[in-house]
Amino acid sequence: MADRLVKFEQYRHRMNSRIDDIDHLGIKRFFNLDTKAYERGALSPKTKELLGLVASMVLRCNDCIDYHILQCVDAGWTDEELYEAFNVALVVGGSIVIPHLRHAVESLDLYRSR
Amino acid sequence: MADRLVKFEQYRHRMNSRIDDIDHLGIKRFFNLDTKAYERGALSPKTKELLGLVASMVLRCNDCIDYHILQCVDAGWTDEELYEAFNVALVVGGSIVIPHLRHAVESLDLYRSR
Amino acid sequence: MADRLVKFEQYRHRMNSRIDDIDHLGIKRFFNLDTKAYERGALSPKTKELLGLVASMVLRCNDCIDYHILQCVDAGWTDEELYEAFNVALVVGGSIVIPHLRHAVESLDLYRSR
Amino acid sequence: MADRLVKFEQYRHRMNSRIDDIDHLGIKRFFNLDTKAYERGALSPKTKELLGLVASMVLRCNDCIDYHILQCVDAGWTDEELYEAFNVALVVGGSIVIPHLRHAVESLDLYRSR
Amino acid sequence: MADRLVKFEQYRHRMNSRIDDIDHLGIKRFFNLDTKAYERGALSPKTKELLGLVASMVLRCNDCIDYHILQCVDAGWTDEELYEAFNVALVVGGSIVIPHLRHAVESLDLYRSR
Amino acid sequence: MADRLVKFEQYRHRMNSRIDDIDHLGIKRFFNLDTKAYERGALSPKTKELLGLVASMVLRCNDCIDYHILQCVDAGWTDEELYEAFNVALVVGGSIVIPHLRHAVESLDLYRSR
């Protein structure tokens, strides 16, 4: 398997660039707001990324999970800490989250093995 | 308005006790697992409660929000930190979260004013 | 507390009647399709009501839960069987279902005590 | 019953004002973005409000439904047109939307009878 | 990339035909009701397709998005109008909609380039 | 097309084994609770699998649908009975379930043709 994380990042960058070309002020501002939501404020970016990851898992969005897994690893969360966050998401969201837990664990392993 | 948080806590305790009386092993174990998910592990209980709060907001469950607001305040999160978590939930979940943001802010104010 | 199930049934009948007055063919047909989905076919109405109950719980709709609780009791499901269905819904849907489990247990108790 | 729409509007304005006092830049900008999304652009505000209504119905948020019902009536949509939008939401979202259809029809009736 | 829209349409037609063969009266009627919901009534088919698109986006269903993108283009909506509808869906549904916005923009581009 | 059910089962087993290696007590207990929820109690495993299938369909999770389709077939449900369950899921969950109905029918056909 070619690393699906690489393909996801390429697709994500290509389409975000295409969306930027659309030049819709509301959409541009939403993307900007989204970026800023994870920047340092009363909470650290590290904490915010973990919030984003758990939110993505309970809402069951694999692309969002992948994005936040990468951010969480880069922010310095250890595997053991991420497993704890996965567990919170699993208990809150139930067994319907399990396929996304599989995806998250696989993404984490793929990113760590780079 | 009588404090709706007090009524919620009373209802919550009464019904959890009733559910405990049902004596269904699977349900008992789920409640136990739910409690343990927020106990100290690789992540602190304080961090886990914030994860639970954001998960509750994006899944749009007022009772779950109230429960985690109380836990987050007791765990020592400041208002400014909670507002930051609210913002992450709002950006992830969109304007459909706004009614629950109103509820969360009101619950936080009610609990702080006790 | 006046029996909230009685109030729900009155509201439900009043508004369904109002919706019927609207006389929109698509909406009328949808309501008809909804009714027919629980009638005898390859599965019994009793089984179908249990399916409707679990679907309502994982989708976290209290009014739908109340409707199907009443139907399930009338169809002959025992409390022990309903608790098992509640457990499936809880495990599939996670702790976010807990407030709706409380509601379901209270509704079941209210209806049994009539 | 005192008009629940009036109570909703009062609560909404009171809490939006309280949220404004929080003075969190991200939250302020999100509210601003939300307002602007329904202003005239390539689509008319009238069309956008109908989009907001259907989105609120399929996501099953009564407060959001009430807000957009009022906006849709003020924008000039007739009852017959709104019933059609209700029907699209019902077919897309299924019978789990029915309790929110009841709510929407009641809100529409309440607002028309002012 | 072979046009994924073509593959989706082929799969959709093949499976809808298979579902038709099942010959379940309830399912047949649901599909019929679904078709009729977008036909001319108090609202135009053009308006209804835009409602279906936004509903599909906030519910985060790529196949549904693809179906309605094609219908919306065929109904005469311009790109600028569709971007506005995308923006409403993004603001209502939040950043969790972003992967589906990418999909929608790509689908629109693919269909325009045929 | 190589049988996608086979690939799903292989992926599911590989990742469940990887998750087991993580050795997180909470996650292990959740998986155990999930397994036990479908074992004989006041309801038969056969009935419980049908509940799991309908819950998976209305929550729109293809991997969960595939898992429960296989379990339902193994438990002895006939196609006609499963179509009835599909219909309940379709009516409860609406047209947004249709892509998952296509998936479910295809999975059922694939598994029957082994």
PDB file of C-alpha atoms in Angstrom, chain C residues 11 24 28 33 35 43 47 55 62 66 68 75-76 81 87 89 99 101 107 110:
ATOM      1  CA  TYR C  11     -49.356  16.966  21.294  1.00  0.00           C
ATOM      2  CA  HIS C  24     -49.393  17.988   1.038  1.00  0.00           C
ATOM      3  CA  LYS C  28     -49.176  12.406   3.520  1.00  0.00           C
ATOM      4  CA  LEU C  33     -45.113   4.793   4.344  1.00  0.00           C
ATOM      5  CA  THR C  35     -47.033   3.520   9.278  1.00  0.00           C
ATOM      6  CA  LEU C  43     -40.917  -9.554   9.861  1.00  0.00           C
ATOM      7  CA  THR C  47     -39.832  -7.217  15.775  1.00  0.00           C
ATOM      8  CA  ALA C  55     -32.955   3.238  15.657  1.00  0.00           C
ATOM      9  CA  ASN C  62     -36.771  11.364  22.660  1.00  0.00           C
ATOM     10  CA  ASP C  66     -41.459   7.496  23.514  1.00  0.00           C
ATOM     11  CA  HIS C  68     -41.724   3.219  20.028  1.00  0.00           C
ATOM     12  CA  ALA C  75     -46.598  -5.476  21.160  1.00  0.00           C
ATOM     13  CA  GLY C  76     -45.680  -7.609  24.153  1.00  0.00           C
ATOM     14  CA  GLU C  81     -36.160  -7.747  26.587  1.00  0.00           C
ATOM     15  CA  ASN C  87     -28.045  -2.088  25.916  1.00  0.00           C
ATOM     16  CA  ALA C  89     -28.389   0.980  21.533  1.00  0.00           C
ATOM     17  CA  PRO C  99     -29.511  10.865  28.543  1.00  0.00           C
ATOM     18  CA  LEU C 101     -31.494   5.833  28.075  1.00  0.00           C
ATOM     19  CA  SER C 107     -41.002   6.423  29.818  1.00  0.00           C
ATOM     20  CA  LEU C 110     -44.461   5.659  33.373  1.00  0.00           C
TER      21      LEU C 110
END
